[in-house]
Tab-separated table of C-alpha atoms in Angstrom:
chain	number	residue	atom	x	y	z
Z	23	MET	CA	0.000	0.000	0.000
Z	24	GLU	CA	2.853	2.410	0.810
Z	25	ASN	CA	4.280	2.103	-2.717
Z	26	GLU	CA	0.900	2.309	-4.481
Z	27	ALA	CA	0.678	5.717	-6.301
Z	28	MET	CA	-2.459	7.879	-6.623
Z	29	SER	CA	-3.349	9.707	-9.846
Z	30	LEU	CA	-3.669	13.453	-9.903
Z	31	TYR	CA	-7.342	13.177	-10.707
Z	32	GLU	CA	-7.849	10.889	-7.733
Z	33	LEU	CA	-6.025	13.329	-5.481
Z	34	ASN	CA	-8.066	16.271	-6.731
Z	35	SER	CA	-11.251	14.268	-6.294
Z	36	LEU	CA	-10.205	13.531	-2.734
Z	37	VAL	CA	-9.613	17.259	-2.153
Z	38	ARG	CA	-13.011	18.077	-3.643
Z	39	ARG	CA	-14.832	15.593	-1.418
Z	40	GLY	CA	-12.890	16.769	1.588
Z	41	LEU	CA	-13.758	20.434	0.986
Z	42	HIS	CA	-17.407	19.614	0.422
Z	43	SER	CA	-17.539	17.679	3.655
Z	44	ILE	CA	-15.715	20.369	5.660
Z	45	LEU	CA	-17.308	23.457	4.008
Z	46	PRO	CA	-20.736	22.332	2.839
Z	47	ASP	CA	-22.596	25.581	3.538
Z	48	GLU	CA	-22.855	29.009	1.931
Z	49	TYR	CA	-20.626	31.741	3.421
Z	50	TRP	CA	-20.710	35.554	3.379
Z	51	ILE	CA	-17.280	37.044	2.581
Z	52	GLN	CA	-15.955	40.583	2.201
Z	53	ALA	CA	-13.445	41.188	-0.583
Z	54	GLU	CA	-12.386	43.489	-3.406
Z	55	LEU	CA	-13.242	42.630	-6.995
Z	56	SER	CA	-10.395	42.147	-9.441
Z	57	ASP	CA	-10.281	41.133	-13.102
Z	58	VAL	CA	-14.065	41.080	-13.663
Z	59	ARG	CA	-14.934	39.531	-17.042
Z	60	SER	CA	-18.114	38.163	-18.604
Z	61	ASN	CA	-18.125	35.863	-21.632
Z	62	TYR	CA	-20.520	35.226	-24.517
Z	63	SER	CA	-22.495	32.725	-22.468
Z	64	GLY	CA	-23.284	35.311	-19.789
Z	65	HIS	CA	-21.113	33.797	-17.071
Z	66	CYS	CA	-18.989	36.243	-15.045
Z	67	TYR	CA	-15.474	35.244	-14.094
Z	68	LEU	CA	-13.624	37.315	-11.550
Z	69	GLU	CA	-11.025	37.295	-8.851
Z	70	PHE	CA	-11.491	38.156	-5.178
Z	71	VAL	CA	-8.557	39.836	-3.433
Z	72	GLN	CA	-7.778	41.176	0.022
Z	73	LYS	CA	-5.085	43.767	0.671
Z	74	ASP	CA	-3.194	44.747	3.767
Z	75	PRO	CA	-4.715	48.082	4.935
Z	76	LYS	CA	-1.289	49.528	5.762
Z	77	SER	CA	0.977	48.327	2.958
Z	78	ASN	CA	-1.751	47.682	0.358
Z	79	ALA	CA	-0.016	44.397	-0.426
Z	80	LEU	CA	-2.079	41.348	-1.431
Z	81	ILE	CA	-2.613	38.962	1.444
Z	82	ALA	CA	-5.320	36.703	-0.045
Z	83	LYS	CA	-6.686	35.831	-3.480
Z	84	ALA	CA	-9.306	33.456	-4.847
Z	85	ARG	CA	-10.861	32.741	-8.230
Z	86	GLY	CA	-14.610	33.332	-8.444
Z	87	VAL	CA	-17.483	32.699	-10.822
Z	88	ILE	CA	-21.078	33.875	-11.129
Z	89	TRP	CA	-23.138	31.660	-13.376
Z	90	SER	CA	-25.202	33.445	-15.990
Z	91	SER	CA	-28.551	32.622	-14.387
Z	92	VAL	CA	-27.407	34.292	-11.155
Z	93	PHE	CA	-25.380	37.079	-12.809
Z	94	MET	CA	-28.368	38.247	-14.895
Z	95	ARG	CA	-30.244	38.794	-11.651
Z	96	LEU	CA	-27.488	40.064	-9.320
Z	97	ARG	CA	-25.817	42.616	-11.583
Z	98	PRO	CA	-28.888	44.846	-12.302
Z	99	TYR	CA	-29.948	44.569	-8.666
Z	100	PHE	CA	-26.493	45.610	-7.417
Z	101	GLU	CA	-26.092	48.527	-9.844
Z	102	ARG	CA	-29.619	49.786	-9.239
Z	103	GLU	CA	-29.146	49.786	-5.469
Z	104	THR	CA	-25.606	51.188	-5.331
Z	105	GLY	CA	-25.449	53.412	-8.405
Z	106	GLN	CA	-22.082	51.735	-8.955
Z	107	ALA	CA	-21.000	49.533	-11.865
Z	108	PHE	CA	-20.071	45.942	-11.074
Z	109	VAL	CA	-16.413	46.387	-12.031
Z	110	SER	CA	-12.928	45.804	-10.679
Z	111	GLY	CA	-11.773	47.871	-7.735
Z	112	ILE	CA	-14.941	47.969	-5.632
Z	113	LYS	CA	-15.498	46.227	-2.336
Z	114	VAL	CA	-18.379	43.775	-2.050
Z	115	MET	CA	-20.018	41.402	0.371
Z	116	VAL	CA	-21.087	38.224	-1.424
Z	117	LYS	CA	-22.492	34.833	-0.420
Z	118	VAL	CA	-20.394	32.043	-1.884
Z	119	THR	CA	-20.043	28.317	-1.922
Z	120	VAL	CA	-16.590	26.767	-1.774
Z	121	ASP	CA	-15.891	24.536	-4.757
Z	122	PHE	CA	-13.009	22.487	-6.055
Z	123	HIS	CA	-12.899	21.053	-9.535
Z	124	GLU	CA	-10.509	18.345	-10.597
Z	125	LEU	CA	-9.555	20.321	-13.723
Z	126	TYR	CA	-10.048	23.992	-12.746
Z	127	GLY	CA	-9.044	23.837	-9.106
Z	128	PHE	CA	-10.269	25.984	-6.198
Z	129	SER	CA	-12.984	28.613	-6.787
Z	130	LEU	CA	-15.799	30.484	-5.071
Z	131	THR	CA	-19.238	30.438	-6.646
Z	132	VAL	CA	-21.306	33.572	-5.946
Z	133	VAL	CA	-24.971	32.968	-5.142
Z	134	ASP	CA	-25.984	36.326	-3.600
Z	135	ILE	CA	-24.705	39.876	-2.961
Z	136	ASP	CA	-25.373	42.545	-0.322
Z	137	PRO	CA	-25.408	46.042	-1.947
Z	138	ALA	CA	-25.586	47.715	1.466
Z	139	TYR	CA	-21.969	46.778	2.165
Z	140	THR	CA	-20.763	48.387	-1.059
Z	141	ILE	CA	-22.929	51.435	-0.386
Z	142	GLY	CA	-21.317	51.707	3.028
Z	143	ASP	CA	-17.842	51.415	1.556
Z	144	MET	CA	-18.654	54.074	-1.042
Z	145	ALA	CA	-20.067	56.286	1.696
Z	146	ARG	CA	-16.882	55.824	3.743
Z	147	ARG	CA	-14.767	56.725	0.720
Z	148	ARG	CA	-16.873	59.817	0.030
Z	149	LYS	CA	-16.718	60.768	3.692
Z	150	GLY	CA	-12.928	60.460	3.618
Z	151	ILE	CA	-12.690	62.706	0.545
Z	152	LEU	CA	-15.022	65.295	2.085
Z	153	LYS	CA	-13.068	65.237	5.350
Z	154	ARG	CA	-9.813	65.848	3.476
Z	155	LEU	CA	-11.331	68.745	1.522
Z	156	ASP	CA	-12.664	70.222	4.763
Z	157	GLU	CA	-9.279	69.930	6.485
Z	158	GLU	CA	-7.682	71.716	3.534
Z	159	GLY	CA	-10.266	74.507	3.847
Z	160	ILE	CA	-11.676	74.169	0.330
Z	161	LEU	CA	-14.857	72.129	0.884
Z	162	THR	CA	-17.313	75.061	0.662
Z	163	MET	CA	-15.306	77.503	-1.455
Z	164	ASN	CA	-17.508	77.110	-4.544
Z	165	LYS	CA	-20.718	77.257	-2.510
Z	166	GLU	CA	-19.589	80.594	-1.042
Z	167	LEU	CA	-19.342	82.255	-4.476
Z	168	GLU	CA	-22.068	84.738	-5.346
Z	169	MET	CA	-24.161	83.746	-8.347
Z	170	PRO	CA	-23.688	86.467	-11.010
Z	171	GLU	CA	-26.587	88.439	-12.447
Z	172	PRO	CA	-27.781	88.231	-15.134
Z	173	LEU	CA	-26.970	84.530	-15.578
Z	174	GLN	CA	-26.672	84.307	-19.368
Z	175	ARG	CA	-23.230	82.991	-20.375
Z	176	ILE	CA	-23.190	79.251	-19.680
Z	177	ALA	CA	-20.142	76.969	-20.048
Z	178	VAL	CA	-21.446	73.395	-20.341
Z	179	ILE	CA	-19.391	70.296	-19.549
Z	180	SER	CA	-21.053	67.206	-21.013
Z	181	SER	CA	-20.834	64.607	-23.728
Z	182	ALA	CA	-21.788	66.034	-27.114
Z	183	THR	CA	-23.956	62.984	-27.808
Z	184	ALA	CA	-25.648	62.863	-24.416
Z	185	ALA	CA	-29.430	63.145	-24.514
Z	186	GLY	CA	-29.229	65.242	-21.373
Z	187	TYR	CA	-27.143	67.877	-23.151
Z	188	GLY	CA	-29.772	68.215	-25.894
Z	189	ASP	CA	-32.561	68.415	-23.316
Z	190	PHE	CA	-30.658	71.105	-21.435
Z	191	CYS	CA	-30.090	73.266	-24.533
Z	192	ASN	CA	-33.676	72.870	-25.758
Z	193	GLN	CA	-35.096	73.752	-22.356
Z	194	LEU	CA	-32.798	76.750	-22.019
Z	195	HIS	CA	-33.106	78.292	-25.483
Z	196	SER	CA	-36.829	77.591	-25.889
Z	197	ASN	CA	-37.853	79.166	-22.587
Z	198	LYS	CA	-41.279	80.797	-22.649
Z	199	PHE	CA	-39.987	84.075	-21.212
Z	200	GLY	CA	-37.805	84.847	-24.225
Z	201	PHE	CA	-34.578	85.074	-22.198
Z	202	VAL	CA	-31.419	84.937	-24.304
Z	203	PHE	CA	-28.658	82.564	-23.204
Z	204	TYR	CA	-25.195	81.998	-24.646
Z	205	THR	CA	-23.913	78.420	-24.261
Z	206	LYS	CA	-20.763	76.614	-25.301
Z	207	LEU	CA	-20.037	72.906	-24.940
Z	208	PHE	CA	-16.729	71.796	-23.447
Z	209	PRO	CA	-16.831	68.054	-24.275
Z	210	ALA	CA	-15.978	65.450	-21.660
Z	211	ILE	CA	-16.486	61.725	-21.206
Z	212	MET	CA	-19.241	61.290	-18.651
Z	213	GLN	CA	-18.891	57.587	-17.864
Z	214	GLY	CA	-16.079	55.106	-17.525
Z	215	ASP	CA	-12.486	55.503	-16.395
Z	216	ARG	CA	-11.823	58.891	-18.070
Z	217	VAL	CA	-14.535	60.934	-16.352
Z	218	GLU	CA	-12.132	62.634	-13.923
Z	219	GLU	CA	-9.431	63.322	-16.530
Z	220	THR	CA	-11.726	64.818	-19.190
Z	221	ILE	CA	-13.844	66.954	-16.830
Z	222	ILE	CA	-10.701	68.456	-15.253
Z	223	SER	CA	-9.365	69.171	-18.760
Z	224	SER	CA	-12.636	70.966	-19.647
Z	225	LEU	CA	-12.485	73.012	-16.434
Z	226	GLU	CA	-8.959	74.113	-17.351
Z	227	ARG	CA	-10.121	75.193	-20.835
Z	228	ILE	CA	-12.973	77.188	-19.280
Z	229	TYR	CA	-10.527	78.804	-16.836
Z	230	SER	CA	-8.344	79.958	-19.754
Z	231	GLU	CA	-11.301	82.089	-21.004
Z	232	ILE	CA	-12.997	82.660	-17.660
Z	233	ASP	CA	-14.021	86.257	-18.441
Z	234	ASN	CA	-16.419	84.927	-21.084
Z	235	TRP	CA	-18.579	82.906	-18.660
Z	236	ASP	CA	-20.908	83.439	-15.714
Z	237	VAL	CA	-21.387	79.843	-14.570
Z	238	VAL	CA	-20.303	76.253	-15.293
Z	239	VAL	CA	-22.905	73.495	-15.714
Z	240	ILE	CA	-21.836	69.833	-15.468
Z	241	ILE	CA	-24.605	67.626	-16.864
Z	242	ARG	CA	-24.761	63.962	-17.679
Z	243	GLY	CA	-28.247	62.614	-18.217
Z	244	GLY	CA	-29.067	59.570	-20.275
Z	245	GLY	CA	-26.318	57.363	-18.796
Z	246	ALA	CA	-26.609	54.452	-16.438
Z	247	THR	CA	-26.561	55.210	-12.739
Z	248	SER	CA	-23.908	52.510	-12.429
Z	249	ASP	CA	-21.295	54.851	-13.944
Z	250	LEU	CA	-21.150	57.419	-11.147
Z	251	SER	CA	-17.865	56.329	-9.564
Z	252	GLY	CA	-15.905	58.715	-11.799
Z	253	PHE	CA	-17.593	61.646	-10.032
Z	254	ASP	CA	-16.396	60.474	-6.599
Z	255	THR	CA	-12.668	61.276	-6.820
Z	256	TYR	CA	-10.594	63.670	-4.750
Z	257	ASP	CA	-8.848	65.434	-7.663
Z	258	LEU	CA	-12.111	66.204	-9.469
Z	259	ALA	CA	-13.764	67.373	-6.253
Z	260	ALA	CA	-10.787	69.616	-5.404
Z	261	HIS	CA	-10.878	71.216	-8.863
Z	262	CYS	CA	-14.639	71.854	-8.619
Z	263	ALA	CA	-14.473	73.164	-5.047
Z	264	GLN	CA	-11.756	75.706	-5.921
Z	265	PHE	CA	-13.084	76.750	-9.325
Z	266	PRO	CA	-13.640	80.551	-9.401
Z	267	LEU	CA	-17.033	80.334	-11.146
Z	268	PRO	CA	-20.173	78.822	-9.558
Z	269	ILE	CA	-20.695	75.208	-10.671
Z	270	ILE	CA	-24.172	73.682	-11.170
Z	271	THR	CA	-24.327	69.882	-11.341
Z	272	GLY	CA	-27.171	67.940	-12.984
Z	273	ILE	CA	-25.783	64.457	-13.309
Z	274	GLY	CA	-29.140	62.766	-13.722
Z	275	HIS	CA	-29.556	60.715	-10.569
Z	276	GLU	CA	-31.812	61.192	-7.575
Z	277	ARG	CA	-30.816	58.552	-5.088
Z	278	ASP	CA	-27.409	59.750	-3.840
Z	279	ASP	CA	-25.187	62.775	-4.110
Z	280	THR	CA	-21.755	62.310	-5.640
Z	281	VAL	CA	-18.772	64.114	-4.141
Z	282	ILE	CA	-18.840	66.834	-6.800
Z	283	ASP	CA	-22.546	67.364	-6.041
Z	284	MET	CA	-21.537	68.047	-2.453
Z	285	VAL	CA	-18.814	70.583	-3.317
Z	286	SER	CA	-20.558	72.347	-6.210
Z	287	HIS	CA	-22.425	75.614	-5.764
Z	288	THR	CA	-25.823	74.124	-6.650
Z	289	ARG	CA	-26.930	70.533	-7.190
Z	290	VAL	CA	-30.030	69.663	-9.238
Z	291	LYS	CA	-31.325	66.243	-10.228
Z	292	THR	CA	-31.258	66.354	-14.035
Z	293	PRO	CA	-29.969	68.439	-16.953
Z	294	THR	CA	-33.523	69.709	-17.505
Z	295	ALA	CA	-33.674	70.781	-13.873
Z	296	ALA	CA	-30.359	72.630	-14.360
Z	297	ALA	CA	-31.890	74.569	-17.256
Z	298	GLU	CA	-35.000	75.310	-15.163
Z	299	TYR	CA	-32.804	76.541	-12.307
Z	300	ILE	CA	-30.924	78.949	-14.609
Z	301	ILE	CA	-34.197	80.177	-16.137
Z	302	GLY	CA	-35.561	80.641	-12.623
Z	303	MET	CA	-32.505	82.706	-11.659
Z	304	MET	CA	-33.004	84.871	-14.754
Z	305	LEU	CA	-36.684	85.207	-13.867
Z	306	GLN	CA	-35.749	86.441	-10.404
Z	307	THR	CA	-33.320	88.938	-11.943
Z	308	ALA	CA	-35.967	90.115	-14.415
Z	309	SER	CA	-38.488	90.422	-11.571
Z	310	ARG	CA	-36.079	92.557	-9.557
Z	311	LEU	CA	-35.415	94.711	-12.621
Z	312	ASP	CA	-39.164	95.105	-13.143
Z	313	ASP	CA	-39.557	96.115	-9.494
Z	314	LEU	CA	-36.761	98.643	-9.824
Z	315	SER	CA	-38.264	99.957	-13.048
Z	316	GLU	CA	-41.661	100.322	-11.392
Z	317	ARG	CA	-40.072	102.098	-8.450
Z	318	LEU	CA	-38.333	104.458	-10.854
Z	319	ARG	CA	-41.606	105.190	-12.657
Z	320	SER	CA	-43.412	105.857	-9.382
Z	321	GLU	CA	-40.656	107.731	-7.574
Z	322	ILE	CA	-39.302	109.915	-10.380
Z	323	PRO	CA	-42.411	112.197	-10.489
Z	324	VAL	CA	-42.192	112.624	-6.713
Z	325	ILE	CA	-38.503	113.441	-6.955
Z	326	LEU	CA	-39.117	115.861	-9.845
Z	327	ASN	CA	-41.881	117.666	-7.894
Z	328	SER	CA	-39.655	117.888	-4.843
Z	329	GLU	CA	-36.752	119.237	-6.867
Z	330	SER	CA	-39.046	121.648	-8.692
Z	331	GLU	CA	-40.271	123.081	-5.386
Z	332	ARG	CA	-36.694	123.331	-4.136
Z	333	LEU	CA	-35.703	125.103	-7.347
Z	334	ASN	CA	-38.606	127.563	-6.974
Z	335	ARG	CA	-37.507	128.331	-3.426
Z	336	LEU	CA	-33.992	128.942	-4.617
Z	337	VAL	CA	-35.214	131.192	-7.441
Z	338	ALA	CA	-37.278	133.187	-4.953
Z	339	ARG	CA	-34.219	133.678	-2.799
Z	340	ILE	CA	-32.050	134.920	-5.655
Z	341	PRO	CA	-33.063	138.662	-5.506
Z	342	LEU	CA	-32.469	138.836	-1.771
Z	343	VAL	CA	-29.170	136.981	-2.072
Z	344	VAL	CA	-28.047	139.202	-4.959
Z	345	GLN	CA	-29.005	142.391	-3.129
Z	346	SER	CA	-27.213	141.257	0.015
Z	347	ARG	CA	-24.140	140.311	-2.002
Z	348	LEU	CA	-24.151	143.675	-3.806
Z	349	GLN	CA	-24.308	145.515	-0.502
Z	350	ARG	CA	-21.376	143.527	0.860
Z	351	GLU	CA	-19.352	144.148	-2.295
Z	352	ASN	CA	-20.138	147.890	-2.246
Z	353	MET	CA	-18.991	148.135	1.336
Z	354	ARG	CA	-15.834	146.219	0.503
Z	355	CYS	CA	-15.121	148.516	-2.455
Z	356	GLU	CA	-15.583	151.605	-0.253
Z	357	ARG	CA	-13.185	150.228	2.334
Z	358	MET	CA	-10.625	149.425	-0.334
Z	359	TYR	CA	-11.015	152.914	-1.857
Z	360	SER	CA	-10.490	154.579	1.521
Z	361	ARG	CA	-7.413	152.475	2.164
Z	362	LEU	CA	-6.092	153.279	-1.305
Z	363	VAL	CA	-6.513	157.030	-0.812
Z	364	MET	CA	-4.804	156.949	2.571
Z	365	SER	CA	-1.992	154.890	1.171
Z	366	TRP	CA	-1.338	157.321	-1.694
Z	367	GLN	CA	-1.423	160.315	0.648
Z	368	LYS	CA	1.099	158.673	2.914
Z	369	ARG	CA	3.332	157.789	-0.022
Z	370	PHE	CA	3.066	161.374	-1.352
Z	371	LEU	CA	4.233	162.839	1.966
Z	372	VAL	CA	7.165	160.431	2.105
Z	373	GLU	CA	8.278	161.324	-1.414
Z	374	GLN	CA	7.876	165.045	-0.759
Z	375	HIS	CA	10.063	164.760	2.338
Z	376	ARG	CA	12.684	162.973	0.273
Z	377	LEU	CA	12.641	165.854	-2.234
Z	378	ASP	CA	13.143	168.398	0.577
Z	379	VAL	CA	16.077	166.520	2.067
Z	380	TYR	CA	17.892	165.940	-1.264
Z	381	PRO	CA	19.593	169.462	-1.634
Z	382	ARG	CA	20.979	169.340	1.914
Z	383	LEU	CA	22.197	165.831	1.373
Z	384	LEU	CA	23.943	166.888	-1.857
Z	385	MET	CA	25.757	169.785	-0.131
Z	386	TYR	CA	26.871	167.443	2.666
Z	387	VAL	CA	28.226	164.905	0.210
Z	388	ARG	CA	30.205	167.588	-1.660
Z	389	SER	CA	31.759	168.886	1.601
Z	390	VAL	CA	32.794	165.384	2.639
Z	391	MET	CA	34.332	164.744	-0.787
Z	392	GLU	CA	36.430	167.973	-0.616
Z	393	LYS	CA	37.792	167.025	2.821
Z	394	GLU	CA	38.671	163.530	1.729
Z	395	THR	CA	40.352	164.825	-1.450
Z	396	HIS	CA	42.552	167.147	0.656
Z	397	LYS	CA	43.542	164.270	2.933
Z	398	ILE	CA	44.480	162.132	-0.036
Z	399	ASP	CA	46.727	164.898	-1.496
Z	400	LEU	CA	48.464	165.355	1.865
Z	401	MET	CA	49.110	161.630	2.277
Z	402	GLU	CA	50.456	161.452	-1.277
Z	403	ARG	CA	53.051	164.142	-0.513
Z	404	ILE	CA	54.092	162.399	2.719
Z	405	LEU	CA	54.485	159.073	0.909
Z	406	LYS	CA	56.563	160.627	-1.846
Z	407	SER	CA	58.909	162.322	0.650
Z	408	ALA	CA	59.464	158.993	2.482
Z	409	SER	CA	60.165	156.942	-0.640
Z	410	PRO	CA	63.721	155.363	-1.098
Z	411	GLU	CA	64.247	157.292	-4.352
Z	412	GLN	CA	63.865	160.635	-2.540
Z	413	LEU	CA	66.277	159.522	0.226
Z	414	LEU	CA	68.876	158.443	-2.330
Z	415	LYS	CA	68.542	161.820	-4.081
Z	416	ARG	CA	69.424	163.523	-0.787
Z	417	GLY	CA	72.825	161.724	-0.711
Z	418	TYR	CA	71.975	158.575	1.108
Z	419	SER	CA	72.949	155.103	-0.184
Z	420	ILE	CA	71.883	151.468	0.385
Z	421	THR	CA	74.385	148.638	1.038
Z	422	LEU	CA	73.310	145.131	-0.081
Z	423	LEU	CA	74.773	141.768	0.957
Z	424	ASN	CA	73.585	138.845	-1.070
Z	425	GLY	CA	70.703	140.996	-2.369
Z	426	LYS	CA	69.572	142.055	1.142
Z	427	SER	CA	70.028	145.474	2.754
Z	428	VAL	CA	72.686	145.664	5.527
Z	429	ARG	CA	71.605	147.470	8.667
Z	430	ASP	CA	74.231	146.136	11.171
Z	431	ALA	CA	77.993	146.275	10.417
Z	432	SER	CA	78.612	143.253	12.634
Z	433	LYS	CA	76.789	141.126	10.101
Z	434	ILE	CA	79.559	141.786	7.546
Z	435	LYS	CA	82.743	139.717	7.616
Z	436	SER	CA	86.110	140.396	6.075
Z	437	GLY	CA	86.185	139.310	2.451
Z	438	ASP	CA	82.422	139.751	1.896
Z	439	GLU	CA	81.423	141.364	-1.350
Z	440	VAL	CA	78.839	144.117	-0.862
Z	441	GLU	CA	76.931	146.254	-3.333
Z	442	THR	CA	76.309	149.966	-2.804
Z	443	VAL	CA	73.253	151.550	-4.470
Z	444	LEU	CA	73.272	155.375	-5.052
Z	445	ALA	CA	70.693	157.781	-6.508
Z	446	THR	CA	72.294	157.260	-9.875
Z	447	GLY	CA	74.222	153.990	-10.339
Z	448	LYS	CA	75.743	151.338	-8.026
Z	449	PHE	CA	79.169	149.725	-7.324
Z	450	LYS	CA	80.618	146.693	-5.514
Z	451	SER	CA	83.279	146.601	-2.739
Z	452	ILE	CA	85.346	143.985	-0.845
Z	453	VAL	CA	85.238	144.320	2.932
Z	454	LYS	CA	88.731	144.388	4.562
């Protein structure tokens, strides 16, 4: 018996029977979907995974299958209840049976699903995004913007082929009040994996020409409610929350709010409701303008009558004011005339006194000049008599040593050459 070998099929059959005997019941498990695929027969093949919450590394994995008869029932039920597509990356709670096939190995067969678990996980994810936006101080930034008036220039983010976009434009431009609106489509993909990327790109294009627009409308309409996960991302919510124009969302679902619904300025249910909201805002603006116009029509006659009476009172006061002003000006002119006369009289007396003093002043100046001239002549004669030339003419001489006059004989030594200057001529001598 110890040397008798078992075939692989026999071993796998033994494993199958063992698993069925140990795990015969149905079990609820929590896991994340991975590699979800459905084939032509309607069966859904997928993989269940579990990741470490800290490192995000895989810690468990199992192959799963949902037979077509079950999948046709579970998938619409799940997507209707959660508003989320049955795709890879979402967390689910499913009831499974544990199976082992001799050829295909271990697998889990799904027999039921609990949408409430997925809804809870989505709610937790949304709550986490909203908490992060709140901590960063941007959660309510768009809601705090003032809606411009009039609301006429509309930048629309939607799919060009979406029925909701056509409904929005028809509702807006065919309004019964005759309001004129200017719209421009900034195309984006409104379902699938590129929702976030394309909507952010459209917001950036709108921002580049922001002066041309009053409001941004993000509408979807016509798509399945299972494709809403693209509207529940942090990056898209952050862009919408911080956008400098008010954002109106009409994504076409009533059951739950997406994250961008929660951060946008105004959330409505459908694209048509978005158009009705904008028309309603214009109607409020028109109503206020009508009220102001009516007030103008009623108050202008009152103001004109009041101003007319005030003008009549002013006209009646003009003669008295003019007469009073003339009297003041006459008195001022008389005072100025009196001051002018007194000033000229005073100036005349001063000038007349100057004319009387002038002859005496002239005689005094002449006398002083004669005295000073005599002094100058006397000083000139004294200077001439004291000059060296006059002294030399009287017989005196000047002795020079080395070009300097000699006044003390002790300064001259024997052998010095001196120069004697006379009135006419000079000569040199040797001292012995």
